[in-house]
């Protein structure tokens, strides 16, 4: 019986569905030719109503089928519409099953519709800049466009800032191919291949930490155009010029997909373009720098464009490969080589403040050649998933750098410094997310570094180092330095609804060994006087405990407190003086971080912190080291100590819809040190000594920046200002004097498009420095720069450019205060070829003069400038 009832119910529902669903079929054809109409819209309505009962599209043969799922009135209307036919309607009885439409062709003229994409838009924590809204006919690489984006700043070094803070990561299609050396991308990826530049605010690279740790840093991601994804680009440039013979050649290949990325770069240039900047890593630059115990006295580079002063002959090669392994793993390989020869020459006068009427004058006519040969390679394996993170980075850096220099300061002195070094490191990190609230993290770093540096000076101006009264012809200072470090950290983190806590403990070790000695000739034995030798070791073992707590007091108020405590045990042995020592130190570095969103567009960030430090192995060098041809340095073996307390408050405002970005910061800092260092002069010869004299050096300052797009004048503007002041004391010739320094400065830039045919860019900066040494106020130093560049484009293929640079600096004794540089350029674009003719320094300016103050005195210099030069370059696409 139950089966019969179920069968009847099923039959009833099928019957109802069948009754409520019918089909009206038909066909649409052109009346004159009987050709079927494809993709026409067919709609079914009650007669005299716009209500739609059903709709469909015609097929390639013009047929259609309207599925009817509701009861219909007696008469209905069928409409047929398409771009190439007149709209046709037919009223029929609803019971009809087939209908044919004979329609007439119609050509329609569409009205012009302009869809304007916003220049800047925001989605959550992502700010997206539409590159097409900022690019103009003078821009080649994406780096040219980045300089104009509101809120983004590109420094002369190539480092990128967002809201005045360095970015933490640089991605191409969400992947970090270049591992910090993003100058390779900004200088070589064509702007026209990039669809948008994304700024990822509060960017957390590790997916397993999202929601638990919110960094106060931003990352940049380049989104490529669809036509550029997967395409292989091979660009080349050949260039030659005169005064002297100039060469500028490059070959750049690249390919980007969502699974594999490659960039292969070769560049060679001797025209003053600093191509070596492309190989600078902005992630861990200082961690890989060698210790600098000695130096060649040479000219200090002026604060002007590299193109005007850099005498170089540079060649670089860069191989970068990233490939995905599965969905969440990547293998990245980066190999870079640099061979760069730089020449510098200048005349300088240095006035060392002693007391009125007794200041020391050092006059030097200098020339030098610096040869950099550097090879670095990195292999990184990374797994980045929602529940765990794995990263292992193996890095090798080898350097064979050397510098030779000549100085005329009464006598003619020759210098040579050889600086070979090796740095090998491995960094490992693993983090696992056990559940929504618990994380476990382990990190391990191992570093080995060695240096064998040697400074030769001919003739020596230290006549008594050998124990007799005769001057040494060639004096050689050698320093061998070794370092081995390990650092292992274990952390666990717990998250709850209103906060989180991390608890971590680490153990680290550092082992140093240093040997230094003098020789009176490169081929003779070392001088045996103990005062001129060092042979020591230093061992450090440290244990650190670092809790970090984040609380959600209110929806907006979420402070984070970090309380690191470190116990450091130091053991050192001086084998020359048969002494050593062991001692423990407690080091504290508490900090408080607060990010308070005042509104959806304005954030306040406050930081407070304190830290204390001790000196390193340099404090243990009780034997003299010749740090330069006219300077000897030694220490008394006492540990230097310092502490640093700081407070900062920053306000950031952004409105992507109006493209207005504002940032302001106020900081206060107080540094305590226990020692003062003094340069004791005997003529131009100096020796560095120190005394125990605790003192405090307070400083404070404020900075402001604004950037905006002004569409009414088709312009992008960036302006900023800063003020800072510091108080300290200095030790000169055994006399302690107060030293106050005050700086006031500002900068501004504007880029304006005038219709399609002209682009004008103007940049300016100004700095005023006031110094007070020993109660004597020095003459104020003014430094003003401005640059005006105008580019005219009579056609889309032709760009005519002119540039004027002006540098002004106040000087005490010399009447020449301004330097002017002019450049002219012509670029003609063929289909895949750019022909460029550049004339730099058209006024043939010979030298650049600067004057600065520091805590020891005044420094005046005349720097030799590159002559007027003409270069022809041809850039073209091979693929």
Coordinates of N, CA and C in Angstrom, one line a residue, residues 87-270:
X87 N 15.1 46.0 -34.0 CA 14.3 45.3 -33.0 C 13.0 44.9 -33.5
X88 N 12.6 43.6 -33.3 CA 11.4 43.1 -33.9 C 10.5 42.5 -32.8
X89 N 9.2 42.7 -32.8 CA 8.3 42.1 -31.8 C 7.2 41.4 -32.6
X90 N 6.6 40.4 -31.9 CA 5.5 39.6 -32.5 C 4.7 39.1 -31.4
X91 N 3.4 39.4 -31.4 CA 2.4 38.9 -30.4 C 1.8 37.7 -31.0
X92 N 1.8 36.6 -30.1 CA 1.2 35.3 -30.5 C 0.4 34.8 -29.4
X93 N -0.4 33.7 -29.7 CA -1.1 33.0 -28.7 C -0.1 32.1 -27.9
X94 N -0.3 32.0 -26.7 CA 0.6 31.3 -25.8 C 0.7 29.8 -26.1
X95 N -0.3 29.3 -26.8 CA -0.3 27.8 -27.0 C 0.6 27.5 -28.3
X96 N 1.1 28.4 -29.0 CA 1.8 28.1 -30.2 C 3.2 27.5 -29.8
X97 N 3.7 26.6 -30.6 CA 4.9 25.9 -30.3 C 6.1 26.4 -31.1
X98 N 5.8 27.0 -32.3 CA 6.9 27.4 -33.2 C 6.6 28.8 -33.8
X99 N 7.6 29.7 -33.9 CA 7.4 31.0 -34.5 C 8.7 31.4 -35.2
X100 N 8.5 32.0 -36.4 CA 9.7 32.4 -37.2 C 9.7 33.9 -37.3
X101 N 10.9 34.5 -37.2 CA 11.0 36.0 -37.3 C 11.8 36.3 -38.6
X102 N 11.2 37.2 -39.4 CA 12.0 37.7 -40.5 C 12.3 39.2 -40.2
X103 N 13.6 39.4 -40.0 CA 14.0 40.7 -39.5 C 14.9 41.4 -40.5
X104 N 15.0 42.8 -40.4 CA 15.8 43.6 -41.3 C 17.1 44.0 -40.7
X105 N 18.1 44.0 -41.5 CA 19.5 44.5 -41.0 C 19.5 45.9 -40.8
X106 N 20.3 46.3 -39.8 CA 20.5 47.8 -39.4 C 21.9 48.0 -38.9
X107 N 22.5 49.0 -39.5 CA 23.8 49.4 -39.0 C 23.7 50.6 -38.1
X108 N 24.2 50.4 -36.8 CA 24.0 51.4 -35.8 C 25.3 52.1 -35.5
X109 N 25.3 53.4 -35.4 CA 26.5 54.1 -35.0 C 26.5 54.3 -33.4
X110 N 27.5 53.7 -32.8 CA 27.5 53.7 -31.3 C 28.1 55.0 -30.8
X111 N 27.5 55.5 -29.8 CA 28.0 56.7 -29.1 C 29.3 56.4 -28.4
X112 N 30.2 57.4 -28.4 CA 31.5 57.2 -27.8 C 31.3 57.2 -26.3
X113 N 31.8 56.2 -25.6 CA 31.8 56.1 -24.2 C 33.2 56.0 -23.7
X114 N 33.6 56.9 -22.8 CA 34.9 56.9 -22.2 C 34.8 56.4 -20.8
X115 N 35.5 55.3 -20.5 CA 35.5 54.7 -19.2 C 36.9 55.1 -18.6
X116 N 36.9 55.9 -17.5 CA 38.1 56.4 -16.9 C 38.4 55.6 -15.7
X117 N 39.5 54.9 -15.7 CA 39.9 54.1 -14.5 C 40.5 55.0 -13.5
X118 N 40.1 54.9 -12.2 CA 40.7 55.7 -11.1 C 42.2 55.5 -11.1
X119 N 42.9 56.6 -10.8 CA 44.4 56.6 -10.7 C 44.8 55.7 -9.5
X120 N 44.1 55.9 -8.4 CA 44.5 55.2 -7.2 C 43.2 54.6 -6.6
X121 N 43.2 53.4 -6.2 CA 42.0 52.8 -5.5 C 42.5 52.0 -4.3
X122 N 41.6 51.7 -3.4 CA 42.0 51.0 -2.2 C 41.0 49.8 -2.0
X123 N 41.5 48.7 -1.7 CA 40.7 47.5 -1.4 C 41.3 46.9 -0.1
X124 N 40.7 47.1 1.0 CA 41.2 46.6 2.3 C 42.6 47.3 2.6
X125 N 43.6 46.5 2.8 CA 44.9 47.0 3.1 C 45.8 47.2 1.8
X126 N 45.2 47.1 0.6 CA 45.9 47.2 -0.6 C 45.6 48.5 -1.3
X127 N 46.6 49.3 -1.6 CA 46.5 50.5 -2.4 C 47.0 50.2 -3.8
X128 N 46.2 50.4 -4.8 CA 46.5 50.0 -6.2 C 46.6 51.3 -7.0
X129 N 47.8 51.5 -7.7 CA 48.1 52.6 -8.6 C 48.0 52.1 -10.0
X130 N 47.1 52.7 -10.8 CA 47.0 52.4 -12.2 C 48.2 53.0 -13.0
X131 N 49.1 52.2 -13.5 CA 50.3 52.8 -14.1 C 50.0 53.6 -15.3
X132 N 49.0 53.2 -16.1 CA 48.6 54.0 -17.2 C 48.2 55.5 -17.0
X133 N 47.8 55.7 -15.7 CA 47.4 57.1 -15.3 C 48.6 58.0 -15.0
X134 N 49.7 57.4 -14.8 CA 50.9 58.1 -14.3 C 52.0 58.2 -15.4
X135 N 52.0 57.3 -16.3 CA 53.1 57.1 -17.3 C 53.0 58.2 -18.3
X136 N 54.1 58.7 -18.8 CA 54.1 59.6 -20.0 C 55.2 59.2 -20.9
X137 N 55.4 59.9 -22.0 CA 56.3 59.6 -23.1 C 57.7 59.6 -22.7
X138 N 58.1 60.2 -21.6 CA 59.5 60.2 -21.1 C 59.9 59.0 -20.2
X139 N 58.9 58.3 -19.8 CA 59.2 57.2 -18.8 C 59.5 55.9 -19.6
X140 N 60.6 55.2 -19.1 CA 61.0 54.0 -19.7 C 60.7 52.8 -18.8
X141 N 61.4 52.8 -17.6 CA 61.3 51.7 -16.7 C 60.2 52.0 -15.6
X142 N 59.8 51.0 -14.9 CA 58.8 51.2 -13.9 C 59.3 52.0 -12.7
X143 N 60.7 52.1 -12.6 CA 61.3 53.0 -11.6 C 61.0 54.4 -11.8
X144 N 60.9 54.8 -13.1 CA 60.5 56.2 -13.5 C 59.1 56.5 -13.0
X145 N 58.2 55.6 -13.1 CA 56.8 55.8 -12.7 C 56.7 55.8 -11.2
X146 N 57.4 54.9 -10.5 CA 57.4 54.9 -9.0 C 57.7 56.2 -8.4
X147 N 58.5 57.0 -9.0 CA 58.9 58.3 -8.4 C 57.8 59.3 -8.3
X148 N 56.7 59.0 -9.2 CA 55.6 60.0 -9.3 C 54.4 59.5 -8.5
X149 N 54.4 58.3 -7.9 CA 53.2 57.8 -7.2 C 53.0 58.5 -5.9
X150 N 51.8 59.0 -5.6 CA 51.6 59.7 -4.3 C 51.8 58.7 -3.2
X151 N 52.5 59.1 -2.1 CA 52.8 58.3 -1.0 C 54.0 57.4 -1.1
X152 N 54.6 57.3 -2.3 CA 55.7 56.5 -2.6 C 56.9 57.5 -2.9
X153 N 58.1 57.1 -2.3 CA 59.3 57.9 -2.5 C 60.4 57.0 -2.9
X154 N 61.2 57.4 -3.9 CA 62.4 56.6 -4.3 C 63.6 57.5 -4.0
X155 N 64.5 57.0 -3.1 CA 65.7 57.7 -2.8 C 66.7 57.6 -3.9
X156 N 67.7 58.5 -3.8 CA 68.8 58.4 -4.8 C 69.5 57.1 -4.8
X157 N 69.5 56.4 -3.7 CA 70.2 55.1 -3.7 C 69.3 54.0 -4.4
X158 N 68.1 54.3 -4.7 CA 67.2 53.3 -5.3 C 66.2 52.7 -4.3
X159 N 66.4 53.0 -3.0 CA 65.5 52.4 -1.9 C 64.2 53.1 -2.0
X160 N 63.1 52.2 -1.8 CA 61.7 52.7 -2.0 C 61.1 52.9 -0.6
X161 N 60.5 54.0 -0.4 CA 59.8 54.3 0.9 C 58.3 54.4 0.6
X162 N 57.5 54.0 1.5 CA 56.0 54.3 1.5 C 55.7 55.0 2.8
X163 N 55.1 56.2 2.7 CA 54.8 57.0 3.8 C 56.0 57.2 4.7
X164 N 57.1 57.4 4.1 CA 58.4 57.7 4.7 C 59.0 56.5 5.4
X165 N 58.6 55.3 5.2 CA 59.1 54.1 5.8 C 59.6 53.1 4.7
X166 N 60.8 52.5 4.8 CA 61.3 51.6 3.8 C 60.3 50.4 3.7
X167 N 60.1 50.0 2.4 CA 59.2 48.8 2.2 C 59.9 47.5 2.7
X168 N 59.2 46.5 3.1 CA 59.7 45.3 3.6 C 60.0 44.2 2.6
X169 N 59.1 44.2 1.5 CA 59.3 43.2 0.4 C 59.0 43.9 -0.9
X170 N 59.5 43.3 -2.0 CA 59.3 43.8 -3.3 C 58.9 42.5 -4.2
X171 N 57.6 42.5 -4.6 CA 57.1 41.3 -5.3 C 56.9 41.7 -6.8
X172 N 57.0 40.7 -7.6 CA 56.5 40.7 -9.0 C 55.5 39.6 -9.1
X173 N 54.2 39.9 -9.4 CA 53.1 39.0 -9.4 C 53.1 38.1 -8.1
X174 N 53.3 38.8 -7.0 CA 53.2 38.1 -5.7 C 54.4 37.3 -5.3
X175 N 55.5 37.3 -6.0 CA 56.7 36.5 -5.7 C 57.9 37.3 -5.6
X176 N 58.7 37.0 -4.6 CA 59.9 37.8 -4.3 C 61.1 37.2 -5.1
X177 N 61.3 37.5 -6.3 CA 62.3 36.9 -7.2 C 63.7 37.5 -6.8
X178 N 63.8 38.8 -6.4 CA 65.1 39.4 -6.4 C 65.7 39.5 -4.9
X179 N 64.9 39.1 -3.9 CA 65.4 39.0 -2.6 C 66.1 40.2 -2.1
X180 N 65.5 41.4 -2.3 CA 66.0 42.6 -1.8 C 66.7 43.5 -2.8
X181 N 67.3 42.9 -3.9 CA 68.0 43.6 -4.9 C 67.0 44.1 -6.0
X182 N 66.0 44.9 -5.5 CA 64.9 45.2 -6.4 C 65.2 46.3 -7.4
X183 N 66.4 46.9 -7.3 CA 66.8 47.8 -8.3 C 67.0 47.2 -9.7
X184 N 67.2 45.9 -9.7 CA 67.3 45.1 -11.0 C 65.9 45.2 -11.7
X185 N 64.8 45.2 -10.9 CA 63.5 45.3 -11.5 C 63.1 46.7 -11.8
X186 N 63.3 47.6 -10.9 CA 62.9 49.0 -11.1 C 63.6 49.7 -12.3
X187 N 64.9 49.2 -12.6 CA 65.6 49.8 -13.6 C 65.5 49.1 -15.0
X188 N 64.9 47.9 -15.0 CA 64.9 47.1 -16.2 C 63.6 46.7 -16.7
X189 N 62.5 46.7 -15.9 CA 61.2 46.3 -16.4 C 60.5 47.5 -17.0
X190 N 60.1 47.4 -18.2 CA 59.5 48.5 -18.9 C 58.1 48.8 -18.2
X191 N 57.9 50.1 -18.1 CA 56.7 50.6 -17.4 C 55.5 50.2 -18.2
X192 N 55.6 50.1 -19.5 CA 54.4 49.8 -20.3 C 54.0 48.3 -20.2
X193 N 54.8 47.5 -19.5 CA 54.4 46.1 -19.3 C 53.8 45.9 -18.0
X194 N 53.6 46.9 -17.2 CA 53.1 46.8 -15.8 C 51.7 47.5 -15.8
X195 N 50.7 46.7 -15.4 CA 49.3 47.2 -15.3 C 49.1 48.1 -14.1
X196 N 49.6 47.6 -12.9 CA 49.4 48.4 -11.7 C 50.5 48.1 -10.7
X197 N 50.7 49.1 -9.8 CA 51.6 48.9 -8.7 C 50.8 48.9 -7.4
X198 N 50.9 47.8 -6.7 CA 50.1 47.6 -5.4 C 51.0 47.8 -4.2
X199 N 50.5 48.6 -3.3 CA 51.2 48.8 -2.0 C 50.4 48.0 -1.0
X200 N 51.0 47.0 -0.4 CA 50.3 46.1 0.6 C 50.7 46.6 2.0
X201 N 49.7 47.3 2.6 CA 50.0 47.9 3.9 C 49.9 46.9 5.0
X202 N 50.7 47.2 6.1 CA 50.7 46.2 7.2 C 50.9 44.8 6.7
X203 N 51.9 44.7 5.9 CA 52.1 43.4 5.2 C 52.8 42.3 6.0
X204 N 52.1 41.2 6.2 CA 52.7 40.1 6.9 C 53.0 39.0 5.8
X205 N 54.3 38.8 5.6 CA 54.7 37.9 4.5 C 54.4 36.4 4.9
X206 N 54.5 36.1 6.2 CA 54.3 34.7 6.6 C 52.8 34.5 6.8
X207 N 52.2 33.6 6.0 CA 50.7 33.4 6.0 C 50.3 32.9 7.4
X208 N 51.1 32.0 8.0 CA 50.7 31.4 9.3 C 50.6 32.4 10.4
X209 N 51.2 33.6 10.2 CA 51.2 34.6 11.3 C 50.1 35.7 11.0
X210 N 49.4 35.6 10.0 CA 48.3 36.6 9.7 C 47.3 36.6 10.8
X211 N 47.0 37.8 11.2 CA 46.0 38.0 12.3 C 46.6 38.0 13.6
X212 N 47.9 37.5 13.8 CA 48.5 37.4 15.1 C 49.6 38.5 15.2
X213 N 50.3 38.8 14.1 CA 51.3 39.8 14.1 C 51.0 40.7 12.9
X214 N 50.9 42.0 13.2 CA 50.5 43.0 12.1 C 51.7 44.0 12.0
X215 N 52.6 43.7 11.1 CA 53.8 44.6 11.0 C 53.4 46.0 10.6
X216 N 54.2 47.0 11.0 CA 54.0 48.4 10.6 C 54.9 48.7 9.4
X217 N 54.8 47.8 8.4 CA 55.6 48.0 7.2 C 54.7 47.7 6.0
X218 N 55.1 48.1 4.8 CA 54.4 47.9 3.6 C 55.3 47.2 2.6
X219 N 54.6 46.5 1.7 CA 55.3 45.8 0.6 C 54.8 46.4 -0.7
X220 N 55.6 46.2 -1.8 CA 55.1 46.6 -3.1 C 55.1 45.4 -4.0
X221 N 54.0 45.3 -4.8 CA 53.8 44.2 -5.8 C 53.5 44.8 -7.1
X222 N 54.2 44.3 -8.1 CA 54.0 44.7 -9.5 C 53.0 43.8 -10.2
X223 N 51.9 44.3 -10.6 CA 50.9 43.5 -11.4 C 51.2 43.7 -12.9
X224 N 51.6 42.7 -13.6 CA 51.9 42.8 -15.0 C 50.6 42.8 -15.8
X225 N 50.7 43.3 -17.0 CA 49.6 43.2 -18.0 C 49.5 41.7 -18.4
X226 N 48.3 41.3 -18.8 CA 48.1 39.9 -19.2 C 48.9 39.6 -20.4
X227 N 49.1 40.6 -21.3 CA 50.0 40.3 -22.5 C 51.4 40.1 -22.1
X228 N 51.9 40.5 -21.0 CA 53.3 40.4 -20.5 C 53.5 39.1 -19.8
X229 N 52.5 38.5 -19.2 CA 52.6 37.3 -18.4 C 52.9 36.2 -19.4
X230 N 54.0 35.5 -19.1 CA 54.4 34.3 -19.9 C 55.2 34.7 -21.1
X231 N 55.3 35.9 -21.5 CA 56.1 36.4 -22.6 C 57.6 36.5 -22.2
X232 N 58.5 36.1 -23.2 CA 59.9 36.3 -22.9 C 60.4 37.6 -23.6
X233 N 61.0 38.5 -22.8 CA 61.5 39.7 -23.3 C 63.0 39.7 -23.3
X234 N 63.6 40.1 -24.4 CA 65.1 40.2 -24.5 C 65.4 41.6 -25.1
X235 N 65.9 42.5 -24.3 CA 66.2 43.8 -24.7 C 67.7 44.1 -24.7
X236 N 68.2 44.9 -25.6 CA 69.6 45.1 -25.7 C 69.8 46.6 -25.9
X237 N 71.0 47.1 -25.5 CA 71.4 48.4 -25.7 C 72.9 48.5 -26.1
X238 N 73.2 49.3 -27.1 CA 74.6 49.5 -27.4 C 74.8 51.0 -27.4
X239 N 75.9 51.5 -26.8 CA 76.1 53.0 -26.8 C 77.5 53.3 -26.8
X240 N 77.9 54.4 -27.5 CA 79.2 54.9 -27.6 C 79.2 56.4 -27.5
X241 N 80.3 57.0 -27.0 CA 80.4 58.4 -26.9 C 81.9 58.9 -26.9
X242 N 82.0 60.2 -26.7 CA 83.3 60.8 -26.8 C 83.5 61.7 -25.5
X243 N 84.8 61.9 -25.3 CA 85.4 62.8 -24.2 C 85.2 62.2 -22.8
X244 N 86.0 61.2 -22.5 CA 86.8 60.4 -23.4 C 85.9 59.3 -24.1
X245 N 86.5 58.2 -24.5 CA 85.7 57.2 -25.2 C 84.8 56.6 -24.2
X246 N 83.5 56.6 -24.5 CA 82.4 56.2 -23.6 C 81.7 55.0 -24.2
X247 N 81.3 54.0 -23.3 CA 80.6 52.8 -23.7 C 79.4 52.6 -22.7
X248 N 78.3 52.2 -23.2 CA 77.1 51.9 -22.4 C 76.4 50.8 -23.1
X249 N 76.6 49.5 -22.6 CA 76.0 48.4 -23.3 C 75.2 47.5 -22.3
X250 N 74.2 46.9 -22.7 CA 73.4 46.0 -21.8 C 72.6 45.0 -22.6
X251 N 72.3 43.9 -21.9 CA 71.5 42.8 -22.5 C 70.7 42.3 -21.3
X252 N 69.3 42.4 -21.4 CA 68.4 42.1 -20.4 C 67.4 41.1 -20.9
X253 N 67.3 39.9 -20.3 CA 66.2 39.0 -20.6 C 65.4 38.7 -19.4
X254 N 64.1 38.6 -19.6 CA 63.2 38.3 -18.5 C 61.9 37.6 -18.9
X255 N 61.4 36.8 -18.0 CA 60.1 36.1 -18.3 C 59.4 35.9 -16.9
X256 N 58.1 36.2 -16.9 CA 57.4 36.1 -15.6 C 56.1 35.4 -15.9
X257 N 55.9 34.3 -15.1 CA 54.6 33.6 -15.1 C 54.3 33.5 -13.6
X258 N 53.1 32.8 -13.3 CA 52.7 32.6 -11.9 C 53.4 31.4 -11.3
X259 N 54.2 30.7 -12.1 CA 54.9 29.5 -11.6 C 56.4 29.6 -11.7
X260 N 56.9 30.5 -12.6 CA 58.3 30.6 -12.7 C 58.6 32.0 -13.2
X261 N 59.7 32.6 -12.7 CA 60.2 33.9 -13.0 C 61.7 33.9 -13.2
X262 N 62.2 34.7 -14.2 CA 63.6 34.7 -14.6 C 64.0 36.1 -15.0
X263 N 65.1 36.5 -14.5 CA 65.8 37.8 -15.0 C 67.3 37.5 -15.2
X264 N 67.8 37.8 -16.3 CA 69.2 37.7 -16.6 C 69.7 39.0 -17.2
X265 N 70.7 39.6 -16.5 CA 71.1 41.0 -16.8 C 72.6 41.1 -17.0
X266 N 73.0 41.7 -18.1 CA 74.4 42.1 -18.2 C 74.4 43.6 -18.5
X267 N 75.3 44.3 -17.8 CA 75.5 45.8 -18.1 C 77.0 46.1 -18.0
X268 N 77.4 47.0 -18.9 CA 78.7 47.6 -18.9 C 78.6 49.1 -19.2
X269 N 79.2 49.9 -18.4 CA 79.1 51.4 -18.5 C 80.3 52.1 -17.9
X270 N 80.7 53.1 -18.6 CA 81.8 54.0 -18.1 C 81.4 55.5 -18.3

